């Protein structure tokens, strides 16, 4: 199975520590691949997401692009507010869960900078140590605003650009 292209495998019965280790290894692999793709991107300098990868992933489907953008527009402000509240309440589990959701949403757009910061916050939540999380949250808010603006320009009402 691994020779056919699958990256990781966890045999049954599933053992908690083995599953966690495998998922973490896969996440590191994805993060490294994402960083490598960003460094080789043909997009405009400073763009907060890999436009070429996104458009290829959705087969340049303008309807799907707008749907993804609409979901992003509707969800990200509430997610950021909920994340801030979870951190203020020192709720590590909720911090990790919300950071994971933000990371997943951003990865739909191949938005490496957002994914990277969200991954750091998720790790902090999972570790139970939210020290320094406020700085990461502020960085995440800034990166999400940048992503939103870039998406509006590239995927907005006038279609794919």
PDB file of C-alpha atoms in Angstrom:
ATOM      1  CA  UNK A   1       0.000   0.000   0.000  1.00  0.00           C
ATOM      2  CA  UNK A   2       2.770   2.431   0.854  1.00  0.00           C
ATOM      3  CA  UNK A   3       4.405   1.663  -2.491  1.00  0.00           C
ATOM      4  CA  UNK A   4       1.170   2.699  -4.245  1.00  0.00           C
ATOM      5  CA  UNK A   5       1.493   6.244  -2.955  1.00  0.00           C
ATOM      6  CA  UNK A   6       0.081   6.239   0.568  1.00  0.00           C
ATOM      7  CA  UNK A   7       2.350   8.192   2.903  1.00  0.00           C
ATOM      8  CA  UNK A   8       1.550   6.687   6.310  1.00  0.00           C
ATOM      9  CA  UNK A   9      -0.173   3.674   7.804  1.00  0.00           C
ATOM     10  CA  UNK A  10      -1.535   2.775  11.237  1.00  0.00           C
ATOM     11  CA  UNK A  11      -2.421  -0.884  11.771  1.00  0.00           C
ATOM     12  CA  UNK A  12      -5.400  -2.077  13.768  1.00  0.00           C
ATOM     13  CA  UNK A  13      -5.869  -2.257  16.635  1.00  0.00           C
ATOM     14  CA  UNK A  14      -5.171   1.447  16.685  1.00  0.00           C
ATOM     15  CA  UNK A  15      -2.848   2.511  19.477  1.00  0.00           C
ATOM     16  CA  UNK A  16      -3.314   6.089  20.620  1.00  0.00           C
ATOM     17  CA  UNK A  17       0.386   7.055  20.768  1.00  0.00           C
ATOM     18  CA  UNK A  18       1.153   5.465  17.408  1.00  0.00           C
ATOM     19  CA  UNK A  19      -1.796   7.298  15.806  1.00  0.00           C
ATOM     20  CA  UNK A  20      -0.733  10.639  17.278  1.00  0.00           C
ATOM     21  CA  UNK A  21       2.881  10.125  16.171  1.00  0.00           C
ATOM     22  CA  UNK A  22       1.766   9.172  12.637  1.00  0.00           C
ATOM     23  CA  UNK A  23      -0.540  12.193  12.332  1.00  0.00           C
ATOM     24  CA  UNK A  24       2.173  14.523  13.624  1.00  0.00           C
ATOM     25  CA  UNK A  25       4.671  13.051  11.136  1.00  0.00           C
ATOM     26  CA  UNK A  26       2.159  13.545   8.317  1.00  0.00           C
ATOM     27  CA  UNK A  27       1.528  17.142   9.410  1.00  0.00           C
ATOM     28  CA  UNK A  28       5.270  17.860   9.419  1.00  0.00           C
ATOM     29  CA  UNK A  29       5.562  16.357   5.936  1.00  0.00           C
ATOM     30  CA  UNK A  30       2.665  18.481   4.689  1.00  0.00           C
ATOM     31  CA  UNK A  31       4.111  21.601   6.281  1.00  0.00           C
ATOM     32  CA  UNK A  32       7.502  20.967   4.668  1.00  0.00           C
ATOM     33  CA  UNK A  33       5.877  20.338   1.289  1.00  0.00           C
ATOM     34  CA  UNK A  34       3.807  23.502   1.696  1.00  0.00           C
ATOM     35  CA  UNK A  35       6.907  25.557   2.500  1.00  0.00           C
ATOM     36  CA  UNK A  36       8.709  24.059  -0.490  1.00  0.00           C
ATOM     37  CA  UNK A  37       5.765  24.832  -2.771  1.00  0.00           C
ATOM     38  CA  UNK A  38       5.585  28.410  -1.468  1.00  0.00           C
ATOM     39  CA  UNK A  39       9.268  28.996  -2.130  1.00  0.00           C
ATOM     40  CA  UNK A  40       8.849  27.838  -5.723  1.00  0.00           C
ATOM     41  CA  UNK A  41       5.540  29.613  -6.359  1.00  0.00           C
ATOM     42  CA  UNK A  42       5.124  31.696  -9.499  1.00  0.00           C
ATOM     43  CA  UNK A  43       2.646  34.035  -7.808  1.00  0.00           C
ATOM     44  CA  UNK A  44       3.183  37.721  -7.249  1.00  0.00           C
ATOM     45  CA  UNK A  45       5.659  38.457  -4.465  1.00  0.00           C
ATOM     46  CA  UNK A  46       3.961  38.895  -1.125  1.00  0.00           C
ATOM     47  CA  UNK A  47       0.764  37.054  -2.044  1.00  0.00           C
ATOM     48  CA  UNK A  48      -0.477  35.257   1.069  1.00  0.00           C
ATOM     49  CA  UNK A  49      -1.613  32.115  -0.727  1.00  0.00           C
ATOM     50  CA  UNK A  50      -0.485  29.945  -3.617  1.00  0.00           C
ATOM     51  CA  UNK A  51      -2.904  31.111  -6.304  1.00  0.00           C
ATOM     52  CA  UNK A  52      -1.612  28.669  -8.924  1.00  0.00           C
ATOM     53  CA  UNK A  53      -2.035  25.671  -6.602  1.00  0.00           C
ATOM     54  CA  UNK A  54      -5.517  26.797  -5.575  1.00  0.00           C
ATOM     55  CA  UNK A  55      -6.692  27.308  -9.147  1.00  0.00           C
ATOM     56  CA  UNK A  56      -5.232  23.968 -10.218  1.00  0.00           C
ATOM     57  CA  UNK A  57      -6.873  22.247  -7.246  1.00  0.00           C
ATOM     58  CA  UNK A  58     -10.338  23.569  -8.154  1.00  0.00           C
ATOM     59  CA  UNK A  59      -9.844  23.198 -11.927  1.00  0.00           C
ATOM     60  CA  UNK A  60     -10.344  26.955 -12.294  1.00  0.00           C
ATOM     61  CA  UNK A  61     -13.998  26.478 -11.283  1.00  0.00           C
ATOM     62  CA  UNK A  62     -15.227  30.037 -10.646  1.00  0.00           C
ATOM     63  CA  UNK A  63     -18.395  28.889  -8.881  1.00  0.00           C
ATOM     64  CA  UNK A  64     -16.408  26.739  -6.467  1.00  0.00           C
ATOM     65  CA  UNK A  65     -13.888  29.558  -5.933  1.00  0.00           C
ATOM     66  CA  UNK A  66     -16.699  31.945  -4.957  1.00  0.00           C
ATOM     67  CA  UNK A  67     -18.271  29.335  -2.685  1.00  0.00           C
ATOM     68  CA  UNK A  68     -14.963  28.788  -0.895  1.00  0.00           C
ATOM     69  CA  UNK A  69     -14.528  32.539  -0.567  1.00  0.00           C
ATOM     70  CA  UNK A  70     -18.066  32.960   0.802  1.00  0.00           C
ATOM     71  CA  UNK A  71     -17.513  30.246   3.406  1.00  0.00           C
ATOM     72  CA  UNK A  72     -14.205  31.875   4.360  1.00  0.00           C
ATOM     73  CA  UNK A  73     -15.803  35.354   4.616  1.00  0.00           C
ATOM     74  CA  UNK A  74     -18.578  34.036   6.818  1.00  0.00           C
ATOM     75  CA  UNK A  75     -16.507  31.852   9.103  1.00  0.00           C
ATOM     76  CA  UNK A  76     -13.143  33.417   9.770  1.00  0.00           C
ATOM     77  CA  UNK A  77     -14.138  36.445  11.913  1.00  0.00           C
ATOM     78  CA  UNK A  78     -16.181  34.252  14.284  1.00  0.00           C
ATOM     79  CA  UNK A  79     -13.416  31.633  14.435  1.00  0.00           C
ATOM     80  CA  UNK A  80     -10.822  34.257  15.347  1.00  0.00           C
ATOM     81  CA  UNK A  81     -13.089  35.700  18.054  1.00  0.00           C
ATOM     82  CA  UNK A  82     -13.822  32.254  19.469  1.00  0.00           C
ATOM     83  CA  UNK A  83     -10.099  31.465  19.434  1.00  0.00           C
ATOM     84  CA  UNK A  84      -9.331  34.680  21.332  1.00  0.00           C
ATOM     85  CA  UNK A  85     -11.999  33.805  23.919  1.00  0.00           C
ATOM     86  CA  UNK A  86     -10.679  30.258  24.325  1.00  0.00           C
ATOM     87  CA  UNK A  87      -7.197  31.640  24.899  1.00  0.00           C
ATOM     88  CA  UNK A  88      -8.464  34.244  27.377  1.00  0.00           C
ATOM     89  CA  UNK A  89     -10.209  31.423  29.267  1.00  0.00           C
ATOM     90  CA  UNK A  90      -7.019  29.348  29.096  1.00  0.00           C
ATOM     91  CA  UNK A  91      -8.985  26.565  27.412  1.00  0.00           C
ATOM     92  CA  UNK A  92      -6.168  24.620  25.775  1.00  0.00           C
ATOM     93  CA  UNK A  93      -8.417  21.984  24.185  1.00  0.00           C
ATOM     94  CA  UNK A  94     -10.704  24.575  22.567  1.00  0.00           C
ATOM     95  CA  UNK A  95      -7.686  26.625  21.472  1.00  0.00           C
ATOM     96  CA  UNK A  96      -6.239  23.583  19.720  1.00  0.00           C
ATOM     97  CA  UNK A  97      -9.595  22.692  18.128  1.00  0.00           C
ATOM     98  CA  UNK A  98     -10.229  26.203  16.783  1.00  0.00           C
ATOM     99  CA  UNK A  99      -6.654  26.660  15.553  1.00  0.00           C
ATOM    100  CA  UNK A 100      -7.010  23.326  13.752  1.00  0.00           C
ATOM    101  CA  UNK A 101     -10.229  24.500  12.051  1.00  0.00           C
ATOM    102  CA  UNK A 102      -8.570  27.751  10.959  1.00  0.00           C
ATOM    103  CA  UNK A 103      -5.586  25.812   9.643  1.00  0.00           C
ATOM    104  CA  UNK A 104      -7.864  23.517   7.667  1.00  0.00           C
ATOM    105  CA  UNK A 105      -9.785  26.418   6.177  1.00  0.00           C
ATOM    106  CA  UNK A 106      -6.590  28.253   5.223  1.00  0.00           C
ATOM    107  CA  UNK A 107      -5.077  25.121   3.703  1.00  0.00           C
ATOM    108  CA  UNK A 108      -8.010  25.013   1.273  1.00  0.00           C
ATOM    109  CA  UNK A 109      -6.453  28.165  -0.182  1.00  0.00           C
ATOM    110  CA  UNK A 110      -2.846  26.943   0.114  1.00  0.00           C
ATOM    111  CA  UNK A 111      -2.291  29.862   2.502  1.00  0.00           C
ATOM    112  CA  UNK A 112       1.041  28.865   4.009  1.00  0.00           C
ATOM    113  CA  UNK A 113       1.542  31.821   6.377  1.00  0.00           C
ATOM    114  CA  UNK A 114      -1.879  31.335   8.014  1.00  0.00           C
ATOM    115  CA  UNK A 115      -1.432  27.561   8.131  1.00  0.00           C
ATOM    116  CA  UNK A 116       1.956  27.912   9.807  1.00  0.00           C
ATOM    117  CA  UNK A 117       0.744  30.274  12.559  1.00  0.00           C
ATOM    118  CA  UNK A 118      -2.438  28.261  13.143  1.00  0.00           C
ATOM    119  CA  UNK A 119      -0.337  25.100  13.404  1.00  0.00           C
ATOM    120  CA  UNK A 120       1.827  26.753  16.066  1.00  0.00           C
ATOM    121  CA  UNK A 121      -1.268  27.775  18.048  1.00  0.00           C
ATOM    122  CA  UNK A 122      -2.740  24.314  17.694  1.00  0.00           C
ATOM    123  CA  UNK A 123       0.480  22.791  19.032  1.00  0.00           C
ATOM    124  CA  UNK A 124       0.462  25.210  21.971  1.00  0.00           C
ATOM    125  CA  UNK A 125      -3.091  24.219  22.798  1.00  0.00           C
ATOM    126  CA  UNK A 126      -2.307  20.512  22.555  1.00  0.00           C
ATOM    127  CA  UNK A 127       0.763  20.914  24.747  1.00  0.00           C
ATOM    128  CA  UNK A 128      -1.233  22.777  27.378  1.00  0.00           C
ATOM    129  CA  UNK A 129       1.142  25.752  27.275  1.00  0.00           C
ATOM    130  CA  UNK A 130      -0.550  28.864  25.893  1.00  0.00           C
ATOM    131  CA  UNK A 131       2.296  31.162  26.949  1.00  0.00           C
ATOM    132  CA  UNK A 132       3.102  33.453  24.013  1.00  0.00           C
ATOM    133  CA  UNK A 133      -0.210  32.563  22.405  1.00  0.00           C
ATOM    134  CA  UNK A 134      -1.392  36.176  22.362  1.00  0.00           C
ATOM    135  CA  UNK A 135       1.493  37.132  20.087  1.00  0.00           C
ATOM    136  CA  UNK A 136       0.652  34.239  17.774  1.00  0.00           C
ATOM    137  CA  UNK A 137      -3.032  35.183  17.834  1.00  0.00           C
ATOM    138  CA  UNK A 138      -2.196  38.765  16.810  1.00  0.00           C
ATOM    139  CA  UNK A 139      -0.018  37.412  14.016  1.00  0.00           C
ATOM    140  CA  UNK A 140      -2.830  35.076  12.943  1.00  0.00           C
ATOM    141  CA  UNK A 141      -5.332  37.957  12.863  1.00  0.00           C
ATOM    142  CA  UNK A 142      -2.955  39.974  10.666  1.00  0.00           C
ATOM    143  CA  UNK A 143      -2.270  37.030   8.335  1.00  0.00           C
ATOM    144  CA  UNK A 144      -5.988  36.242   8.053  1.00  0.00           C
ATOM    145  CA  UNK A 145      -6.739  39.873   7.143  1.00  0.00           C
ATOM    146  CA  UNK A 146      -3.994  39.759   4.522  1.00  0.00           C
ATOM    147  CA  UNK A 147      -5.345  36.478   3.152  1.00  0.00           C
ATOM    148  CA  UNK A 148      -8.868  37.890   3.024  1.00  0.00           C
ATOM    149  CA  UNK A 149      -7.712  40.939   1.070  1.00  0.00           C
ATOM    150  CA  UNK A 150      -5.654  38.814  -1.343  1.00  0.00           C
ATOM    151  CA  UNK A 151      -8.565  36.426  -1.895  1.00  0.00           C
ATOM    152  CA  UNK A 152     -10.925  39.311  -2.603  1.00  0.00           C
ATOM    153  CA  UNK A 153      -8.562  40.635  -5.257  1.00  0.00           C
ATOM    154  CA  UNK A 154      -7.883  37.258  -6.874  1.00  0.00           C
ATOM    155  CA  UNK A 155     -11.253  35.515  -6.484  1.00  0.00           C
ATOM    156  CA  UNK A 156     -13.727  38.337  -5.975  1.00  0.00           C
ATOM    157  CA  UNK A 157     -16.765  39.383  -7.955  1.00  0.00           C
ATOM    158  CA  UNK A 158     -14.884  39.875 -11.214  1.00  0.00           C
ATOM    159  CA  UNK A 159     -13.868  36.229 -11.363  1.00  0.00           C
ATOM    160  CA  UNK A 160     -10.589  34.403 -11.226  1.00  0.00           C
ATOM    161  CA  UNK A 161      -7.530  36.521 -11.855  1.00  0.00           C
TER     162      UNK A 161
END
